[in-house]
Structure formats: C-alpha cells, structure tokens
Amino acid sequence: MAKAIRMPKIGMTDGDIQLLEYAKKEGDAVNEGDILFTMESDKVASEAESPAKGIVLKTYAEPGASVPIGGLIMVIGEAGEDITEFGKEEQPEKTETEKKEDATIVKAETKGSVSGAPDIKSSPVAARIAEQNGISLADVASELGLTRRIQKEDVEEYISRIQGDTVRIQVTGIRKAIAANMHGSLRSMAQTSVFVELDVSELSDLRKKLLEEDAGLGKKISMTDLFSLATIKMLKDHPLANAEWRETEIVAYPHVHLSIAVATDYGLVSPVIKNADKMGLAELSKAMGDMVARARERKLEPDEMAGGTFTITNMGVYPADGFNPIINPPQSAILGFGRIADKPAVYEGQIAIRKMMWLSLTYDHRVFDGSEAGGILKDMEQYLEHPKLFYR
C-alpha cells in the first residue's frame, strides 16, 4: 500500500522546514532506512529515512521550498498503484508575497525554455536564483549542455563559471539562524574583549610527545583537545565564565557542557560535549572528533547543539593571529585561539624563536568585570605556557 512521506518535526522547531534536496527521485527504488531527502530548520540540517521498502511514485515539494511540519513530501509504494488521493490534499492558502514569487518563477521558467528544445524547464528554486542574478536559463542550458530540467545546482555551477559577475547566494535556515543569533548576542549583551600573546612552545612539545604515544592513548591528540582541557581546568576556578545572565540572577553551572565552534559547508555550528569536565584527555578528544565529523556530515541531532555553558573557537588553521569572538548566548564568555607562529620572543632572558599564539576572551560585562577577565587570561597563560600544570 502506498505510503505518504511527510515533513517531520525537527527538535523543537514549530515553523516551516526547508527541503534541501532529494536523495531519491521519482522512479527510484527505496529500501527501509534509505535516505529520502535532506531538510534544514533554523537550528540544524537533518536527513529523512524511509520507513518502508518500495518505489518513489511521486514527489510533491520542490528542493528549496519551505514545507510545514506534516506537509506531503513524497509517496512511496509499488509500481502502478493509484495515488491520486494524495494529490487532492488541501494546500495552505498562499500569501500575496508567495503569489508574486510564483508569478516571477513562472515568468523566469518561460524565459528559460531553450530554443530547439522548448520542453526544457527549471525548478522554481533554479528559476528564482537565475532571476535574482539576471541569468538566462537558456544560457545555463547551453553552457552546461543540458537537455533536462534545470536544477538549482546547475545555476550555481553556471554562476561559478562567470568571472567578475555579482553572485547572490540564497540564505538558508541555518545561515538565517546564525545571523539572528550573532546579531542578537551583540544587541543583548555588554560584550568586551581582552587579549594576551602566549608562548605555547611547551604545549606544542607536549602534543608531539602525545602523538608518539598514540598507541597508548588510542587517539591522535590535537591542539584543540589540549586547549579544551586547559579551558575546562580554568572554568573550575572561574564559575562566572561558566554562567549566564537572567536579569534577576546570574546562574553559574556546576558542570561544563563545552561548545566547539565548527565551520561547515553550510555554516558555523556549535556541537556540545556534555559533561566535558568529567572526561580525561583521550575521552575528550574522541568525543570532540566524533562531534566535529558528524557536524560536517550534517548528522547532528538538535539536542547535540543545545545546552552549552561555554564555547571555544580555534582559528589556528587560518592566517589569523587575533580576533574578537562573539559570545554564544546565553553563555557569558567565549575563548578564541589564534594561529601558532614562530616568532622572536624573550625566553629565559634571551631573544629566541618561540611558538607564539594570541588568545582572546570575549565576556559579558554584566556577569563579571575586567579583574575576573584578567584572572581568566592569567590562568590560561599558566596552563598553556606550562601544560604540566593541567595535564596529567
């Protein structure tokens, strides 16, 4: 019997969810557990799995469209099944803005018919992107040698081939959420930043030693792992940095749920290592590696990005010495780690080439003051310049 596949609820999301792309198209065979499509809310990107075996008989939503929770996405079943009843489902009344957008899409799609092949059309998303960028869909088809329906990816590929032209990139749910979160953070907090340059030569030597002991630890330790362990140690002595402002009170947490800023191809996300203060270095490193990998594969669950009490962000892979990280609300502070570079520095009274790094702390001035911020930097300086103090 044919089965309707509907837009699922993602975490606590109550609004529409954006359908990113189909993993299975009409006519494709599907096994139970196969990925049917990917979707994105304002918090997270997820994949929808098939609950049954069959064939994709019809898809009802275009990639890029916003679909309400419970909205019909596709129907799977056996070949030849009658699915006309599914097409009769009542659709929500469109707003005037949506009606205008539809008119624009139709206009763009008509423009996109290719001379000699009038049956070539485009998806609404492809038409919208082409219209926004002043691109002829006929040119897209001609440049890419297409004889099928033009998709969003085709227009994006065509745009990438154009040198010097303005490119407009569609803002997705996650990008909107990041923008709103960061803007709201700056508007709602009294944020200020302080910096210190550190000599992390001994820390770098420690990491080399740990890499040589890889077989014993069972994990290749990264600098971010060591930064995280030092941060957790610091937070035990600075509870106001592991806290949040609630207008009538400041709540300091007894545990450390450590957020790690991770750059992905769909935006910046912050998976959370729960109870990181209970972990040793090897366990912490393994948990972080797993979270980062799944973040980049869009496999994080919503609750894995919620509940963080403190965030670290490492720009060490880029040529960035220092920067002003923005606090991840409702947290009260964030640490930013710059790149490690060989520089001349005073070491034991002599000028020597040392491995130097800038550390930046942004904090909410409502929660604590400059003296506390100075103490945080002082402790981080001690831990990172003399790692034997925190590592054992």
Coordinates of C-alpha atoms in Angstrom, one line a residue:
M1 CA 0.0 0.0 0.0
A2 CA 1.3 3.4 -0.9
K3 CA 2.7 5.4 2.0
A4 CA 2.8 9.2 2.3
I5 CA 6.2 10.6 3.5
R6 CA 5.7 13.9 5.3
M7 CA 7.9 16.7 6.6
P8 CA 8.9 15.5 10.1
K9 CA 9.3 17.7 13.2
I10 CA 13.0 18.6 13.9
G11 CA 13.7 19.1 17.6
M12 CA 11.6 22.0 19.0
T13 CA 11.1 23.6 15.6
D14 CA 7.4 24.6 15.1
G15 CA 7.6 26.6 11.8
D16 CA 8.2 25.6 8.2
I17 CA 11.2 23.5 7.4
Q18 CA 13.3 23.9 4.2
L19 CA 13.6 20.9 1.9
L20 CA 17.2 21.0 0.7
E21 CA 17.4 18.2 -1.8
Y22 CA 16.1 14.7 -2.7
A23 CA 18.3 11.7 -2.3
K24 CA 15.7 9.6 -4.1
K25 CA 13.8 10.8 -7.1
E26 CA 10.6 9.6 -8.8
G27 CA 11.0 6.0 -10.0
D28 CA 13.9 5.2 -7.7
A29 CA 13.8 2.0 -5.7
V30 CA 13.9 2.5 -1.9
N31 CA 14.8 0.2 0.9
E32 CA 13.8 0.7 4.5
G33 CA 16.3 3.0 6.2
D34 CA 17.5 4.7 2.9
I35 CA 17.9 8.4 3.0
L36 CA 14.9 10.0 1.1
F37 CA 15.8 13.7 1.4
T38 CA 17.7 16.3 3.5
M39 CA 16.0 19.2 5.3
E40 CA 17.0 22.2 7.3
S41 CA 15.3 24.1 10.1
D42 CA 16.7 27.3 11.7
K43 CA 18.8 25.2 14.0
V44 CA 20.0 22.1 12.2
A45 CA 20.2 20.1 8.9
S46 CA 18.9 16.5 9.0
E47 CA 18.2 13.6 6.8
A48 CA 14.9 11.7 6.5
E49 CA 15.0 7.9 6.3
S50 CA 12.5 5.7 4.5
P51 CA 10.1 3.8 6.9
A52 CA 9.4 1.2 4.2
K53 CA 10.5 -0.5 1.0
G54 CA 9.1 0.5 -2.4
I55 CA 9.4 2.9 -5.2
V56 CA 9.2 6.7 -5.2
L57 CA 5.9 7.1 -7.0
K58 CA 5.8 10.9 -6.8
T59 CA 7.4 13.9 -5.2
Y60 CA 5.3 16.9 -4.2
A61 CA 7.7 19.6 -3.0
E62 CA 10.5 21.4 -4.9
P63 CA 14.0 21.4 -3.4
G64 CA 14.5 24.7 -1.6
A65 CA 10.8 25.0 -0.7
S66 CA 9.6 25.7 2.8
V67 CA 7.3 22.9 3.9
P68 CA 5.1 22.9 7.0
I69 CA 5.5 20.1 9.5
G70 CA 3.3 17.3 8.3
G71 CA 3.3 18.6 4.7
L72 CA 3.4 16.0 1.9
I73 CA 6.9 15.4 0.5
M74 CA 6.6 12.2 -1.5
V75 CA 4.7 8.9 -1.8
I76 CA 6.4 5.5 -2.0
G77 CA 4.7 2.2 -2.8
E78 CA 4.5 -0.4 -5.6
A79 CA 4.7 0.4 -9.3
G80 CA 1.2 1.1 -10.8
E81 CA -0.5 2.0 -7.5
D82 CA -3.2 4.7 -7.7
I83 CA -2.0 7.7 -5.7
T84 CA -4.5 10.3 -7.0
E85 CA -6.0 10.7 -3.5
F86 CA -2.7 12.1 -2.2
G87 CA -2.7 14.8 -4.8
K88 CA -6.1 16.0 -3.5
E89 CA -4.7 17.1 -0.1
E90 CA -5.7 20.6 0.7
Q91 CA -2.8 23.1 0.4
P92 CA -2.5 26.1 2.7
E93 CA -3.6 29.4 1.2
K94 CA -0.6 31.3 -0.2
T95 CA 0.2 34.8 0.9
E96 CA 0.3 37.7 -1.5
T97 CA 4.1 37.6 -1.4
E98 CA 4.2 33.9 -2.3
K99 CA 1.7 34.5 -5.1
K100 CA 4.0 37.3 -6.5
E101 CA 7.0 35.0 -6.2
D102 CA 5.2 32.2 -8.1
A103 CA 4.4 34.7 -10.8
T104 CA 8.1 35.6 -11.0
I105 CA 9.1 31.9 -11.2
V106 CA 6.6 31.2 -14.0
K107 CA 8.0 34.2 -15.9
A108 CA 11.6 33.0 -15.3
E109 CA 10.7 29.5 -16.3
T110 CA 9.1 30.6 -19.5
K111 CA 12.3 32.6 -20.3
G112 CA 14.3 29.5 -19.6
S113 CA 12.8 27.5 -22.5
V114 CA 15.7 26.6 -24.8
S115 CA 15.5 27.3 -28.5
G116 CA 15.1 24.0 -30.3
A117 CA 14.1 22.2 -27.1
P118 CA 11.0 24.0 -25.7
D119 CA 10.4 21.2 -23.2
I120 CA 13.4 22.1 -21.1
K121 CA 12.2 23.8 -17.9
S122 CA 13.7 24.6 -14.5
S123 CA 12.8 24.0 -10.9
P124 CA 11.3 27.0 -9.0
V125 CA 14.5 27.4 -6.9
A126 CA 16.7 27.4 -10.0
A127 CA 14.4 29.9 -11.7
R128 CA 14.5 32.2 -8.6
I129 CA 18.3 32.1 -8.3
A130 CA 18.6 32.8 -12.0
E131 CA 16.2 35.7 -11.8
Q132 CA 17.9 37.2 -8.8
N133 CA 21.2 37.1 -10.7
G134 CA 19.9 38.3 -14.1
I135 CA 20.8 35.0 -15.7
S136 CA 19.1 33.5 -18.7
L137 CA 18.2 29.8 -18.1
A138 CA 18.8 29.3 -21.9
D139 CA 22.4 30.3 -21.3
V140 CA 22.7 27.9 -18.4
A141 CA 21.4 25.0 -20.5
S142 CA 23.6 26.0 -23.4
E143 CA 26.8 26.4 -21.3
L144 CA 26.3 23.1 -19.4
G145 CA 24.9 21.2 -22.4
L146 CA 21.7 20.3 -20.6
T147 CA 18.6 18.7 -22.2
R148 CA 16.8 18.0 -19.0
R149 CA 15.1 20.2 -16.4
I150 CA 17.5 22.8 -14.9
Q151 CA 18.1 22.4 -11.2
K152 CA 19.5 24.8 -8.5
E153 CA 22.9 23.1 -8.7
D154 CA 23.1 23.8 -12.5
V155 CA 22.5 27.5 -12.0
E156 CA 25.1 27.6 -9.2
E157 CA 27.6 25.9 -11.4
Y158 CA 27.0 28.3 -14.2
I159 CA 27.4 31.2 -11.8
S160 CA 30.7 29.8 -10.6
R161 CA 31.9 29.9 -14.3
I162 CA 31.2 33.5 -14.7
Q163 CA 34.1 35.7 -13.8
G164 CA 33.6 39.1 -12.4
D165 CA 29.8 38.9 -12.2
T166 CA 27.8 39.6 -9.0
V167 CA 26.6 36.4 -7.3
R168 CA 23.7 36.3 -4.9
I169 CA 23.6 33.3 -2.6
Q170 CA 20.3 32.1 -1.2
V171 CA 20.2 32.5 2.6
T172 CA 19.2 29.1 4.2
G173 CA 17.6 28.4 7.5
I174 CA 20.9 27.8 9.3
R175 CA 22.5 30.9 7.8
K176 CA 19.5 32.9 9.0
A177 CA 19.7 31.4 12.5
I178 CA 23.4 32.2 12.7
A179 CA 22.8 35.8 11.6
A180 CA 20.0 36.3 14.1
N181 CA 21.9 34.6 16.9
M182 CA 25.1 36.6 16.4
H183 CA 23.2 39.9 15.9
G184 CA 21.0 39.2 19.0
S185 CA 24.1 38.4 21.0
L186 CA 25.7 41.7 20.3
R187 CA 22.5 43.6 20.9
S188 CA 21.6 41.9 24.2
M189 CA 24.9 41.7 26.0
A190 CA 27.6 44.2 27.2
Q191 CA 30.4 42.4 25.3
T192 CA 34.0 43.4 25.5
S193 CA 37.2 41.6 24.6
V194 CA 40.7 41.2 26.1
F195 CA 43.8 39.6 24.6
V196 CA 47.2 38.1 25.5
E197 CA 50.0 36.7 23.5
L198 CA 51.3 33.3 24.8
D199 CA 54.4 31.2 24.3
V200 CA 53.0 27.8 23.6
S201 CA 56.3 26.1 22.7
E202 CA 56.0 23.7 25.7
L203 CA 52.4 22.9 24.7
S204 CA 53.5 22.1 21.2
D205 CA 56.2 19.8 22.5
L206 CA 53.7 18.1 24.7
R207 CA 51.5 17.4 21.7
K208 CA 54.4 15.9 19.8
K209 CA 55.1 13.6 22.7
L210 CA 51.4 12.6 22.9
L211 CA 51.4 11.8 19.2
E212 CA 54.4 9.5 19.7
E213 CA 52.3 7.8 22.4
D214 CA 49.3 7.4 20.1
A215 CA 49.1 3.7 20.6
G216 CA 48.7 4.1 24.3
L217 CA 46.0 6.8 24.1
G218 CA 44.2 5.3 21.2
K219 CA 43.7 8.8 19.7
K220 CA 45.7 11.4 17.9
I221 CA 45.6 14.4 20.2
S222 CA 45.1 17.8 18.6
M223 CA 46.0 21.3 19.8
T224 CA 42.2 22.0 20.2
D225 CA 42.0 19.0 22.5
L226 CA 44.7 20.5 24.7
F227 CA 43.1 24.0 24.5
S228 CA 39.8 22.4 25.6
L229 CA 41.3 20.5 28.6
A230 CA 43.0 23.7 29.8
T231 CA 39.8 25.7 29.4
I232 CA 37.9 23.1 31.5
K233 CA 40.5 23.3 34.2
M234 CA 40.3 27.1 34.1
L235 CA 36.5 27.1 34.4
K236 CA 36.6 25.2 37.7
D237 CA 38.3 28.3 39.2
H238 CA 36.1 30.9 37.4
P239 CA 32.5 29.8 37.7
L240 CA 31.2 33.2 36.4
A241 CA 32.7 32.3 33.0
N242 CA 30.6 29.2 33.0
A243 CA 27.3 31.0 33.7
E244 CA 24.5 33.1 32.2
W245 CA 22.7 36.3 32.9
R246 CA 19.0 36.0 33.7
E247 CA 18.1 39.7 34.6
T248 CA 17.2 38.9 38.2
E249 CA 20.1 36.4 38.8
I250 CA 23.3 35.0 37.5
V251 CA 23.3 31.2 37.2
A252 CA 26.7 29.5 37.5
Y253 CA 26.7 25.9 36.4
P254 CA 28.4 23.1 38.4
H255 CA 29.1 21.2 35.1
V256 CA 30.9 22.1 31.9
H257 CA 29.0 21.5 28.7
L258 CA 31.6 22.6 26.2
S259 CA 30.5 24.1 22.9
I260 CA 33.0 23.8 20.0
A261 CA 32.6 26.2 17.1
V262 CA 32.9 24.1 13.8
A263 CA 33.0 25.6 10.3
T264 CA 31.0 23.5 7.8
D265 CA 30.0 24.0 4.2
Y266 CA 26.5 25.0 5.4
G267 CA 27.6 27.5 8.1
L268 CA 29.0 27.7 11.6
V269 CA 27.6 25.2 14.1
S270 CA 28.5 24.6 17.8
P271 CA 28.1 21.0 18.9
V272 CA 28.2 20.5 22.6
I273 CA 30.3 18.0 24.6
K274 CA 28.1 17.3 27.6
N275 CA 29.9 16.9 31.0
A276 CA 33.3 17.6 29.4
D277 CA 34.6 18.3 32.9
K278 CA 34.2 14.6 33.8
M279 CA 36.5 13.5 30.9
G280 CA 40.1 12.8 30.6
L281 CA 42.2 13.9 27.6
A282 CA 41.7 10.8 25.4
E283 CA 37.9 10.6 26.1
L284 CA 37.5 14.3 25.5
S285 CA 39.5 14.1 22.2
K286 CA 37.4 11.2 21.0
A287 CA 34.1 12.9 21.8
M288 CA 35.2 16.1 20.1
G289 CA 36.4 14.2 17.0
D290 CA 33.1 12.4 16.7
M291 CA 31.1 15.6 17.1
V292 CA 33.1 17.6 14.6
A293 CA 32.9 14.8 12.0
R294 CA 29.2 14.4 12.3
A295 CA 28.7 18.2 12.3
R296 CA 30.4 18.4 8.9
E297 CA 28.3 15.4 7.6
R298 CA 25.0 17.1 8.8
K299 CA 24.3 14.2 11.2
L300 CA 24.0 16.1 14.5
E301 CA 20.8 15.8 16.4
P302 CA 19.2 19.1 17.7
D303 CA 19.9 18.2 21.3
E304 CA 23.6 17.8 20.5
M305 CA 23.8 21.6 19.8
A306 CA 21.8 22.7 22.8
G307 CA 22.7 23.3 26.5
G308 CA 26.3 24.5 26.1
T309 CA 27.7 26.5 29.0
F310 CA 31.0 27.8 27.5
T311 CA 32.4 28.0 23.9
I312 CA 35.8 27.8 22.4
T313 CA 36.7 28.6 18.8
N314 CA 40.0 27.9 17.2
M315 CA 41.1 29.9 14.1
G316 CA 44.6 28.2 14.1
V317 CA 44.2 26.7 10.7
Y318 CA 43.8 30.1 9.1
P319 CA 46.4 33.0 9.0
A320 CA 44.5 34.8 11.8
D321 CA 46.6 35.9 14.8
G322 CA 43.8 37.5 16.9
F323 CA 40.1 38.1 16.6
N324 CA 37.0 39.2 18.5
P325 CA 34.8 36.1 19.0
I326 CA 31.1 36.7 19.6
I327 CA 29.5 35.1 22.6
N328 CA 27.2 32.2 22.0
P329 CA 24.1 33.2 24.0
P330 CA 23.0 32.7 26.7
Q331 CA 26.6 31.9 27.8
S332 CA 28.7 34.6 29.5
A333 CA 32.0 34.2 27.7
I334 CA 34.0 32.6 24.8
L335 CA 37.7 31.9 24.2
G336 CA 39.2 32.4 20.8
F337 CA 42.5 30.7 19.8
G338 CA 44.6 32.2 17.0
R339 CA 47.3 30.6 14.9
I340 CA 50.6 29.4 16.3
A341 CA 53.5 31.0 14.6
D342 CA 57.3 31.0 15.1
K343 CA 58.3 34.5 16.4
P344 CA 61.2 36.1 18.2
A345 CA 60.4 36.4 21.9
V346 CA 62.2 36.8 25.2
Y347 CA 62.9 33.4 26.7
E348 CA 65.0 33.0 29.9
G349 CA 66.4 36.4 29.4
Q350 CA 67.4 35.8 25.8
I351 CA 65.9 36.5 22.3
A352 CA 64.8 33.2 20.9
I353 CA 62.4 31.8 18.2
R354 CA 59.4 30.5 20.1
K355 CA 55.9 29.3 19.1
M356 CA 53.6 32.2 19.9
M357 CA 49.8 32.4 19.9
W358 CA 47.2 35.1 20.6
L359 CA 44.4 34.2 23.0
S360 CA 41.2 36.3 23.1
L361 CA 38.5 36.4 25.6
T362 CA 35.1 38.0 25.0
Y363 CA 32.9 38.3 28.0
D364 CA 29.5 39.7 29.1
H365 CA 30.4 42.7 31.3
R366 CA 27.0 42.3 33.1
V367 CA 28.2 39.0 34.5
F368 CA 31.8 39.8 35.5
D369 CA 34.3 42.6 35.3
G370 CA 37.8 43.2 34.0
S371 CA 39.5 41.9 37.1
E372 CA 37.8 38.5 36.6
A373 CA 38.7 38.6 32.9
G374 CA 42.3 39.3 33.8
G375 CA 42.3 36.3 36.1
I376 CA 40.9 34.1 33.4
L377 CA 43.7 35.1 31.0
K378 CA 46.3 34.7 33.7
D379 CA 45.2 31.1 34.5
M380 CA 45.0 30.3 30.8
E381 CA 48.5 31.7 30.4
Q382 CA 49.8 29.5 33.2
Y383 CA 48.1 26.3 31.8
L384 CA 49.1 26.9 28.1
E385 CA 52.7 28.0 28.8
H386 CA 53.2 25.4 31.5
P387 CA 51.0 22.5 30.4
K388 CA 52.3 20.2 33.2
L389 CA 50.1 22.2 35.5
F390 CA 46.9 20.9 33.9
Y391 CA 47.9 17.8 32.0
R392 CA 48.5 14.5 33.9

